[in-house]
PDB file of C-alpha atoms in Angstrom:
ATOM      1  CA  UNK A   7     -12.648  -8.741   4.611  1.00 55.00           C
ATOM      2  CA  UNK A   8     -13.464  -5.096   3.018  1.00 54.00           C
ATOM      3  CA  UNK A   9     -16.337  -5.135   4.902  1.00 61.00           C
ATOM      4  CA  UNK A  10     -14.539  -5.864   8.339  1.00 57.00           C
ATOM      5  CA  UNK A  11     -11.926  -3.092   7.448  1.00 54.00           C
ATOM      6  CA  UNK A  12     -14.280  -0.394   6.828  1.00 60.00           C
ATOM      7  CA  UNK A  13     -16.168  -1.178  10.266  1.00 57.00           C
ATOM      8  CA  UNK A  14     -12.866  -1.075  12.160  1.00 55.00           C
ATOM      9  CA  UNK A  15     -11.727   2.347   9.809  1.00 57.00           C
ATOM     10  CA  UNK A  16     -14.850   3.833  11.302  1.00 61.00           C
ATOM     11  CA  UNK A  17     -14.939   2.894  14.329  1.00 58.00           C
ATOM     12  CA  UNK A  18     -11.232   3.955  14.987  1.00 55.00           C
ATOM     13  CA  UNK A  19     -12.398   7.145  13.337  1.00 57.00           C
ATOM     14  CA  UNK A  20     -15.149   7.963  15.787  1.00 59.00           C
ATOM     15  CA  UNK A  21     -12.801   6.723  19.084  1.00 56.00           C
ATOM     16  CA  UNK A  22     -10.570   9.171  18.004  1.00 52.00           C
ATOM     17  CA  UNK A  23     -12.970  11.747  17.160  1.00 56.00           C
ATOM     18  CA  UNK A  24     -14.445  10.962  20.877  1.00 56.00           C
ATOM     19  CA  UNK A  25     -11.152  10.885  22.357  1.00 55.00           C
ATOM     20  CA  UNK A  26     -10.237  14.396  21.129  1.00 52.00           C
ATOM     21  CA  UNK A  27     -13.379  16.364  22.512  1.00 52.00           C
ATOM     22  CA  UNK A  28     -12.537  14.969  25.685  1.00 53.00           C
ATOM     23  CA  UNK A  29      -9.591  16.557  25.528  1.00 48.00           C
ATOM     24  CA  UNK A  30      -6.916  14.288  25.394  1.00 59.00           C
ATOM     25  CA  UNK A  31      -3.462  15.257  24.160  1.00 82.00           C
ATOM     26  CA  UNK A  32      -3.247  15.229  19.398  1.00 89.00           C
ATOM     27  CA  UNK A  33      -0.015  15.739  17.525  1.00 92.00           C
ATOM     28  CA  UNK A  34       0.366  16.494  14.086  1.00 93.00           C
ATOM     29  CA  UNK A  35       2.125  14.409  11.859  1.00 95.00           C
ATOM     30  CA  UNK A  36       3.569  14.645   8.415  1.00 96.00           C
ATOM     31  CA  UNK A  37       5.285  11.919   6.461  1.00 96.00           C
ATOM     32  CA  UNK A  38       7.026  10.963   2.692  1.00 97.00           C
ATOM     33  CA  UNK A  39       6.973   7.432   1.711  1.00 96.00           C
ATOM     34  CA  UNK A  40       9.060   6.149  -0.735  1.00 95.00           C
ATOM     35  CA  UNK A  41       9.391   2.153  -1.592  1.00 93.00           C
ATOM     36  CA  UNK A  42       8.470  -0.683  -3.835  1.00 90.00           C
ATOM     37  CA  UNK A  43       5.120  -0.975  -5.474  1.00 89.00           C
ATOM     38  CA  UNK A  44       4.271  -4.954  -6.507  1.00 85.00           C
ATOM     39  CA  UNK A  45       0.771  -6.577  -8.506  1.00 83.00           C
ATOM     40  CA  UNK A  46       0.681  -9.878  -6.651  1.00 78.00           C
ATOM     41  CA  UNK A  47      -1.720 -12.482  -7.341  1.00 71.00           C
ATOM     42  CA  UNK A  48      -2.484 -16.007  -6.390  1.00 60.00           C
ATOM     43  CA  UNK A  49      -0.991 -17.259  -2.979  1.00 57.00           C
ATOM     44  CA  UNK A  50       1.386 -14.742  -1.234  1.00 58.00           C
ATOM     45  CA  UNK A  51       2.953 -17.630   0.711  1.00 60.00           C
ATOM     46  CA  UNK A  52       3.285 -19.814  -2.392  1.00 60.00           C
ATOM     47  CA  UNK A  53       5.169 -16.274  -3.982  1.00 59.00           C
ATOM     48  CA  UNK A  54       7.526 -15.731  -1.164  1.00 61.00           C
ATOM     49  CA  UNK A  55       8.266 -19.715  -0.921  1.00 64.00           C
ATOM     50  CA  UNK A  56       8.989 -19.336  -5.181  1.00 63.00           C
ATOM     51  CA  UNK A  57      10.771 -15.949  -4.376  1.00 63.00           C
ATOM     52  CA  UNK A  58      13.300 -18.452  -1.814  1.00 67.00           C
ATOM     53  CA  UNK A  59      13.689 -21.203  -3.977  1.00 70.00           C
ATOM     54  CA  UNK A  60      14.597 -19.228  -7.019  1.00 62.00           C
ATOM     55  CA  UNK A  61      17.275 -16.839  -4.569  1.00 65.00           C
ATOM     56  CA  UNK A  62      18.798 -20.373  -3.077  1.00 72.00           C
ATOM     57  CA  UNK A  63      19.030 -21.722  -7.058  1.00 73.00           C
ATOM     58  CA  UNK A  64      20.527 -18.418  -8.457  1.00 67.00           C
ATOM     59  CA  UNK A  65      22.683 -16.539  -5.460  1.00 65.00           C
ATOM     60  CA  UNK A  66      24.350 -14.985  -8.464  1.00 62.00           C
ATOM     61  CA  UNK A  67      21.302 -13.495  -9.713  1.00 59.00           C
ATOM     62  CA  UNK A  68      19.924 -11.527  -7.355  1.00 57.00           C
ATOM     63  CA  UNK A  69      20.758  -7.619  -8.356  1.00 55.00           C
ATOM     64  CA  UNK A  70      19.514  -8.612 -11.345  1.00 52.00           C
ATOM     65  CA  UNK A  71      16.375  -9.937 -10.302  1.00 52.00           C
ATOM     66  CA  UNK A  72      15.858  -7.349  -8.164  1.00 55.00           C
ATOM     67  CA  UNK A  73      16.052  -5.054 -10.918  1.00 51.00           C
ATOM     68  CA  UNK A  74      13.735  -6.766 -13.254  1.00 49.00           C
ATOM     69  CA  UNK A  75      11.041  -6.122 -10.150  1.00 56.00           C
ATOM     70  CA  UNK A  76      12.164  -2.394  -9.807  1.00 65.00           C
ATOM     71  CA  UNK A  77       9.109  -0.205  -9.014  1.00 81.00           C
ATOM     72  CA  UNK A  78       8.232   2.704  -7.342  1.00 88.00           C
ATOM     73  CA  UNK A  79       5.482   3.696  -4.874  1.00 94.00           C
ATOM     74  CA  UNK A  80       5.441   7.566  -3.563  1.00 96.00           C
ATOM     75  CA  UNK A  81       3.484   8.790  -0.792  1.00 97.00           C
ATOM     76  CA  UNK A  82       2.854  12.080   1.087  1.00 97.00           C
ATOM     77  CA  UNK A  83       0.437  11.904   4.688  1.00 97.00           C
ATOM     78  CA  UNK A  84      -0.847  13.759   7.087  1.00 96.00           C
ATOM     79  CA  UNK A  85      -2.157  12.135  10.387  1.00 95.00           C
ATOM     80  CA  UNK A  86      -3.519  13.211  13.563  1.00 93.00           C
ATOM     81  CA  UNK A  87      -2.357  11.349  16.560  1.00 95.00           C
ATOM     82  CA  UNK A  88      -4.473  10.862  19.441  1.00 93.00           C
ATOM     83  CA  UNK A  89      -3.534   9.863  22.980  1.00 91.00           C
ATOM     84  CA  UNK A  90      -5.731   7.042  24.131  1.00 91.00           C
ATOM     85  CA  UNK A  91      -3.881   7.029  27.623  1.00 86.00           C
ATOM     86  CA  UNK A  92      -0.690   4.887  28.619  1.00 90.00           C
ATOM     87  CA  UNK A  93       1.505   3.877  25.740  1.00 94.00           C
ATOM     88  CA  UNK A  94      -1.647   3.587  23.445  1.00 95.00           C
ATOM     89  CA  UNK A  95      -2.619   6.270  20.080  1.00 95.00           C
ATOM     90  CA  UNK A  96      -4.961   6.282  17.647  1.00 95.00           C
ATOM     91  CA  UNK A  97      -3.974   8.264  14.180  1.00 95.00           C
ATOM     92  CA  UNK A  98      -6.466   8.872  11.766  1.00 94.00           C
ATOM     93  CA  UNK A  99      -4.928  10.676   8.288  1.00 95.00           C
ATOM     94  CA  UNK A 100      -5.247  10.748   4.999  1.00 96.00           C
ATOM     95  CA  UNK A 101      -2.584  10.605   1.703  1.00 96.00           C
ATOM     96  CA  UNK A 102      -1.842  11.125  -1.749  1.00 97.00           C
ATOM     97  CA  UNK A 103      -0.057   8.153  -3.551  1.00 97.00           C
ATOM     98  CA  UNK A 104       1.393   7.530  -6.858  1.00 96.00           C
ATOM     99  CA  UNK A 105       2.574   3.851  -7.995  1.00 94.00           C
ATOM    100  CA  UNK A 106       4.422   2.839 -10.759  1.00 90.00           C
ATOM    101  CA  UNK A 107       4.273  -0.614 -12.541  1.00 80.00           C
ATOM    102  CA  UNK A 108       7.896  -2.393 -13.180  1.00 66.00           C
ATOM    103  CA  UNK A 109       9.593   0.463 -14.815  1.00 57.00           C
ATOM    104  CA  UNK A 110      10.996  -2.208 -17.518  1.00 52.00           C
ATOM    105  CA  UNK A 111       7.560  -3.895 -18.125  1.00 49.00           C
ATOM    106  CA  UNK A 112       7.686  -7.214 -16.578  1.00 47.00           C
ATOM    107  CA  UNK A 113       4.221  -8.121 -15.601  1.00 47.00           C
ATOM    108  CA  UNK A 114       3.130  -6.081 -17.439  1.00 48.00           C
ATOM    109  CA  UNK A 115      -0.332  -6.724 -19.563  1.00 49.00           C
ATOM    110  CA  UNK A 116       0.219  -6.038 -23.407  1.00 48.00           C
ATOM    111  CA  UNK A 117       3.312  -4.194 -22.531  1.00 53.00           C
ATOM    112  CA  UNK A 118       2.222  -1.059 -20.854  1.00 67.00           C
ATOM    113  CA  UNK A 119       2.967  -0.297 -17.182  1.00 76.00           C
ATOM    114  CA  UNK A 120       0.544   0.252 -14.894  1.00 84.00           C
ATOM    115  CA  UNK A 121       0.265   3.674 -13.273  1.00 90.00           C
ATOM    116  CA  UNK A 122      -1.965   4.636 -10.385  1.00 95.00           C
ATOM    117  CA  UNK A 123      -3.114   7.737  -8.523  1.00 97.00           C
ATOM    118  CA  UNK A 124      -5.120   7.293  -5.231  1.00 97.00           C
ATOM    119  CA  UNK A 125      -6.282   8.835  -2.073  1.00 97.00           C
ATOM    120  CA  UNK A 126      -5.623   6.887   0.827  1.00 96.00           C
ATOM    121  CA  UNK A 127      -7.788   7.199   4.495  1.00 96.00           C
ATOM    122  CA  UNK A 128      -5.924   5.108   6.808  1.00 96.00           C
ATOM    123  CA  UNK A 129      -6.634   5.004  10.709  1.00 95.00           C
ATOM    124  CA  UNK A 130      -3.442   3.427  12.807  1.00 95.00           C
ATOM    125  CA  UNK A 131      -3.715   1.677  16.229  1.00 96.00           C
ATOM    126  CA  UNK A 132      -0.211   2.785  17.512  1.00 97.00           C
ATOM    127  CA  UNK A 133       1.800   1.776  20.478  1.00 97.00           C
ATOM    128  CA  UNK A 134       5.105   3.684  21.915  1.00 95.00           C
ATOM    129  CA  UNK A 135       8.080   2.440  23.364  1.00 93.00           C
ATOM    130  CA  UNK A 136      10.778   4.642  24.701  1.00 88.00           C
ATOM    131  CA  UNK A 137      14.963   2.772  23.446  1.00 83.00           C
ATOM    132  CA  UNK A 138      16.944   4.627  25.406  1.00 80.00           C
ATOM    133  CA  UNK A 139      15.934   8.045  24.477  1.00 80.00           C
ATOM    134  CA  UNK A 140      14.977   6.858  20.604  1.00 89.00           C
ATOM    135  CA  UNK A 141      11.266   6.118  20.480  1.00 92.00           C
ATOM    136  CA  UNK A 142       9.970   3.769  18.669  1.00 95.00           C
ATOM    137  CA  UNK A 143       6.133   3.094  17.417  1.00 96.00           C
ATOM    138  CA  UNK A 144       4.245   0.106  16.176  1.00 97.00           C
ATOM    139  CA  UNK A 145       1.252   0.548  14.523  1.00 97.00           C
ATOM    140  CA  UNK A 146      -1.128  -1.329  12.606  1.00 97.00           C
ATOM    141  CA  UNK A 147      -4.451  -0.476  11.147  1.00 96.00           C
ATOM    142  CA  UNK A 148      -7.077  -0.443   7.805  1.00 96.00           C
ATOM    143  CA  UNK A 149      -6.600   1.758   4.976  1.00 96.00           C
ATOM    144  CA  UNK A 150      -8.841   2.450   2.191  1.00 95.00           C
ATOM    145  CA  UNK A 151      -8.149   4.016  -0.946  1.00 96.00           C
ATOM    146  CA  UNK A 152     -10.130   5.376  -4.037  1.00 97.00           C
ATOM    147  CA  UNK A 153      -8.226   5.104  -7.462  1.00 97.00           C
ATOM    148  CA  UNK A 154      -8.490   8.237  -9.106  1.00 97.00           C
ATOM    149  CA  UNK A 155      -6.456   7.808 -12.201  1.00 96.00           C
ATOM    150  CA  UNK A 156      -5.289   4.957 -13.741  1.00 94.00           C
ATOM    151  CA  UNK A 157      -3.634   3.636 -17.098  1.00 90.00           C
ATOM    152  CA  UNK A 158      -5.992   1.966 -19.458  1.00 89.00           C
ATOM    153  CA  UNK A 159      -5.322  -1.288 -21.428  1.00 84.00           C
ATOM    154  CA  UNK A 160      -3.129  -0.894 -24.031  1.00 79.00           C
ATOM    155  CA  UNK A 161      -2.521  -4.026 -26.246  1.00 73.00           C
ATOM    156  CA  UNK A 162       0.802  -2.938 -28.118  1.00 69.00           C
ATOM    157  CA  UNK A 163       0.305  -6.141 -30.325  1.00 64.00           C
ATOM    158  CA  UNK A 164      -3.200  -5.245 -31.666  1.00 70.00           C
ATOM    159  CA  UNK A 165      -4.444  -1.536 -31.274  1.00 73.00           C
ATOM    160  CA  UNK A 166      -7.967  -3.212 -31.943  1.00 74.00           C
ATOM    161  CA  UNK A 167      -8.159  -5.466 -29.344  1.00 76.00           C
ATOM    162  CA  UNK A 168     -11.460  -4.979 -27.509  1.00 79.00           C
ATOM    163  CA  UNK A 169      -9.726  -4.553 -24.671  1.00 80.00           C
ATOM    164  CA  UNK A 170      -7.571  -1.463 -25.210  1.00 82.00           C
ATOM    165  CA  UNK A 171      -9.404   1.682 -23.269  1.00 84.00           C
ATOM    166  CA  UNK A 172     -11.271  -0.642 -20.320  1.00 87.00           C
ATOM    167  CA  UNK A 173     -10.205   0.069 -16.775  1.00 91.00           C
ATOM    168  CA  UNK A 174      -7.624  -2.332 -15.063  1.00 90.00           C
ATOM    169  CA  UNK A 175      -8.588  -1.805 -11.903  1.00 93.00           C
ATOM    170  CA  UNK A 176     -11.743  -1.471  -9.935  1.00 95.00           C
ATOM    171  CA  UNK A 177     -11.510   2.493  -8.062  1.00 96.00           C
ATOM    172  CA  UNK A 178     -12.181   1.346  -4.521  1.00 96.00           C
ATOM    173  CA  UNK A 179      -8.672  -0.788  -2.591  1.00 96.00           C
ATOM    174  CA  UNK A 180      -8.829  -1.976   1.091  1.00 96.00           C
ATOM    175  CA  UNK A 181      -5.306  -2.935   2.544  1.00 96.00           C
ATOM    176  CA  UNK A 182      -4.057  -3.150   5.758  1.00 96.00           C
ATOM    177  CA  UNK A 183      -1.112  -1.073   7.075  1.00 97.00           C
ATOM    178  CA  UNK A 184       1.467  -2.114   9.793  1.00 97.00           C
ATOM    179  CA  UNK A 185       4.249   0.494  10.479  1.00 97.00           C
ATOM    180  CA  UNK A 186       7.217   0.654  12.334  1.00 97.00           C
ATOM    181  CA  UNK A 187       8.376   4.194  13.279  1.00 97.00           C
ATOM    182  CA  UNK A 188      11.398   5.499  15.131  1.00 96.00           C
ATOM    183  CA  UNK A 189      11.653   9.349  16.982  1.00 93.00           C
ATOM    184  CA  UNK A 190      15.251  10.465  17.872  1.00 85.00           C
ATOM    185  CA  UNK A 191      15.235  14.621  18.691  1.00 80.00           C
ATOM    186  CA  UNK A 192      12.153  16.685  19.109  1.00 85.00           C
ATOM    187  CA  UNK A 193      10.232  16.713  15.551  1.00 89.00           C
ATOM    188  CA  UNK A 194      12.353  14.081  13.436  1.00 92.00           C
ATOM    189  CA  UNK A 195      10.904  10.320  12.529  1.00 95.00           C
ATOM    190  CA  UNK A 196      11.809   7.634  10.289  1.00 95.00           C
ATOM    191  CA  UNK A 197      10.616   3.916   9.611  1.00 96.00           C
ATOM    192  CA  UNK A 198       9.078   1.631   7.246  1.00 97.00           C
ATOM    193  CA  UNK A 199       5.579   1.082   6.624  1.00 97.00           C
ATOM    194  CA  UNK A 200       3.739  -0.984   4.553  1.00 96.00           C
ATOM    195  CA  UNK A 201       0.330  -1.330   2.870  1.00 96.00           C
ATOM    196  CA  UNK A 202      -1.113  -5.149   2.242  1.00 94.00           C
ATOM    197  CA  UNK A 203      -4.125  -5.277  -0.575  1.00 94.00           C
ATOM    198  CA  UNK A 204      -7.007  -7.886   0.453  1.00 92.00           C
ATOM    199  CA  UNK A 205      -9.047  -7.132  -2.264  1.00 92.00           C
ATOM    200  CA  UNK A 206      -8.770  -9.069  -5.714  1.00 91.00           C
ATOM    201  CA  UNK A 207      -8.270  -5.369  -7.620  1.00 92.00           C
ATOM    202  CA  UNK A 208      -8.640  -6.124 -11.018  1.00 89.00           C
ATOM    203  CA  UNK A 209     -11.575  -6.146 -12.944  1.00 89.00           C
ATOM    204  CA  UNK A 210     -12.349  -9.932 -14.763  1.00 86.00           C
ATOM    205  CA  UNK A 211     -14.382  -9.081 -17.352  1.00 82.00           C
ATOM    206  CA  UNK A 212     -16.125 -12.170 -17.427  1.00 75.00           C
ATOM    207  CA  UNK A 213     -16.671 -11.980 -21.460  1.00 72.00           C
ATOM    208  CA  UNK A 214     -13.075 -12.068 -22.158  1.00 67.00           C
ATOM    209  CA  UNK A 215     -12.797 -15.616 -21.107  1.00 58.00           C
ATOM    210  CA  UNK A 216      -9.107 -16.824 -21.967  1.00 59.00           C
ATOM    211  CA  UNK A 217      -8.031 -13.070 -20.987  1.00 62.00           C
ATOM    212  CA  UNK A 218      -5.099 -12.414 -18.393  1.00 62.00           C
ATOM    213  CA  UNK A 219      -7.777 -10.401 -16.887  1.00 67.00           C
ATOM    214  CA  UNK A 220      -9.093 -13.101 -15.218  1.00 69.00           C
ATOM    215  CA  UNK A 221      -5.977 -13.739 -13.265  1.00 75.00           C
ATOM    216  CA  UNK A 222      -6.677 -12.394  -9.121  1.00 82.00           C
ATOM    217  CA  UNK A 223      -4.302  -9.323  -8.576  1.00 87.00           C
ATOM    218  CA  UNK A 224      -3.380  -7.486  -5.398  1.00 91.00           C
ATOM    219  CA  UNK A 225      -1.813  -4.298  -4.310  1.00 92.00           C
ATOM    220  CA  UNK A 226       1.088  -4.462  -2.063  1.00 92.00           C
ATOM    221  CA  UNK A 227       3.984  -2.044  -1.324  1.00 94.00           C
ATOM    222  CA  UNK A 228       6.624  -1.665   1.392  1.00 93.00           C
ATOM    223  CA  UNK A 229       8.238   1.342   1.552  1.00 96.00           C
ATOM    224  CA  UNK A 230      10.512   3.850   3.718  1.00 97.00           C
ATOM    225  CA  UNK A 231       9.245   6.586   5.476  1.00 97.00           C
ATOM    226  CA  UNK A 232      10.536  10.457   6.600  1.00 96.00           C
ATOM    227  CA  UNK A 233       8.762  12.641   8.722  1.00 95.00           C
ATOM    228  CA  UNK A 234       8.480  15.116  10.918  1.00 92.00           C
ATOM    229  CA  UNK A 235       5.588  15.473  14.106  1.00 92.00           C
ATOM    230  CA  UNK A 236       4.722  18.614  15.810  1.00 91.00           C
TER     231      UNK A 236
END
């Protein structure tokens, strides 16, 4: 799968570049994200169909549940759109992220939250759609990130566990990224977007047998988005 998303990454890449010497119409875009930040692992439908059954068993329960999960994932883009012709862009960009484990430790490993700096490249297949005078844009595309800083281990319970120091996560991430984005006015934009790990991010450590680091993890957020295109 990382494979196939890096082909399409460049390949959408070097359309766009191609498009843009020939002169076809680019637009600047610059966007905040701001949303929920989740380690899943496992099945994601076997998650959501737990996530359901434990909602329809506790109606009661869920503020609280939702803020045992609270997170936080930050995000700041730039993107360059590209007219392909007809309702059809291409927007190659880049970002700066910042994600926050549960900021009251559940899931946590040891009990230290995991927090994560990366550089996203993301290329978006977009389509447009005119509501009346609001416009509205689907896109959907691969995004690859490189983990630049991350929290170490940190067993709380024993500060000599061989553990404590090792990398989490491996640097590289691939994802993919659908977004939803809606233009009222000349410059203004708004939407949600969201960014779907494929790869299993965590590093086993194959010596630590009976470790929770054996246990797959993936990288998924959801998150709102502000901008402004120019």
């Amino acid at each position: 799968m990382k494979r196939i998303l890096i082909v399409l990454f460049v390949f959408f890449l070097a359309t766009g570049v191609i498009f843009a010497q020939n002169g076809k119409g680019v637009e600047s875009n610059i966007q905040f994200s701001q949303g929920m930040f989740v380690e899943t692992g496992g099945s994601r439908l076997g998650q959501v169909k737990e996530l359901f059954k434990y909602v329809r068993n506790n109606p009661k329960s869920i503020p609280s549940y939702l803020l045992y999960y609270l997170s936080s994932s930050s995000r700041i883009s730039y993107g360059l759109d590209i007219q392909l012709g007809g309702p059809w862009s291409l927007m190659p960009g880049a970002g700066l992220r910042g994600d926050v484990q549960s900021l009251w430790l559940i899931g946590s490993i040891g009990g230290d939250v995991d927090l994560l700096g990366s550089l996203d490249a993301f290329c978006s297949l977009r389509y447009h759609l005119d509501a009346g005078g609001v416009g509205i844009i689907f896109g959907l595309g691969p995004d690859v990130s490189y983990i630049f800083y991350q929290s170490p281990y940190y067993i709380d319970a024993d500060p000599g566990d061989p553990l404590n120091g090792k990398d989490k996560f491996y640097h590289f991430d691939y994802a993919v990224q659908p977004s939803i984005t809606f233009r009222a006015g000349k410059h203004w934009q708004w939407g949600l977007e969201a960014n779907l790990g494929v790869r299993n991010i965590r590093i086993p450590y194959p010596q630590y047998t009976d470790s929770p680091t054996r246990i797959p993890t993936y990288l998924d957020r959801i998150s709102f988005t502000c901008g402004f295109h120019f």
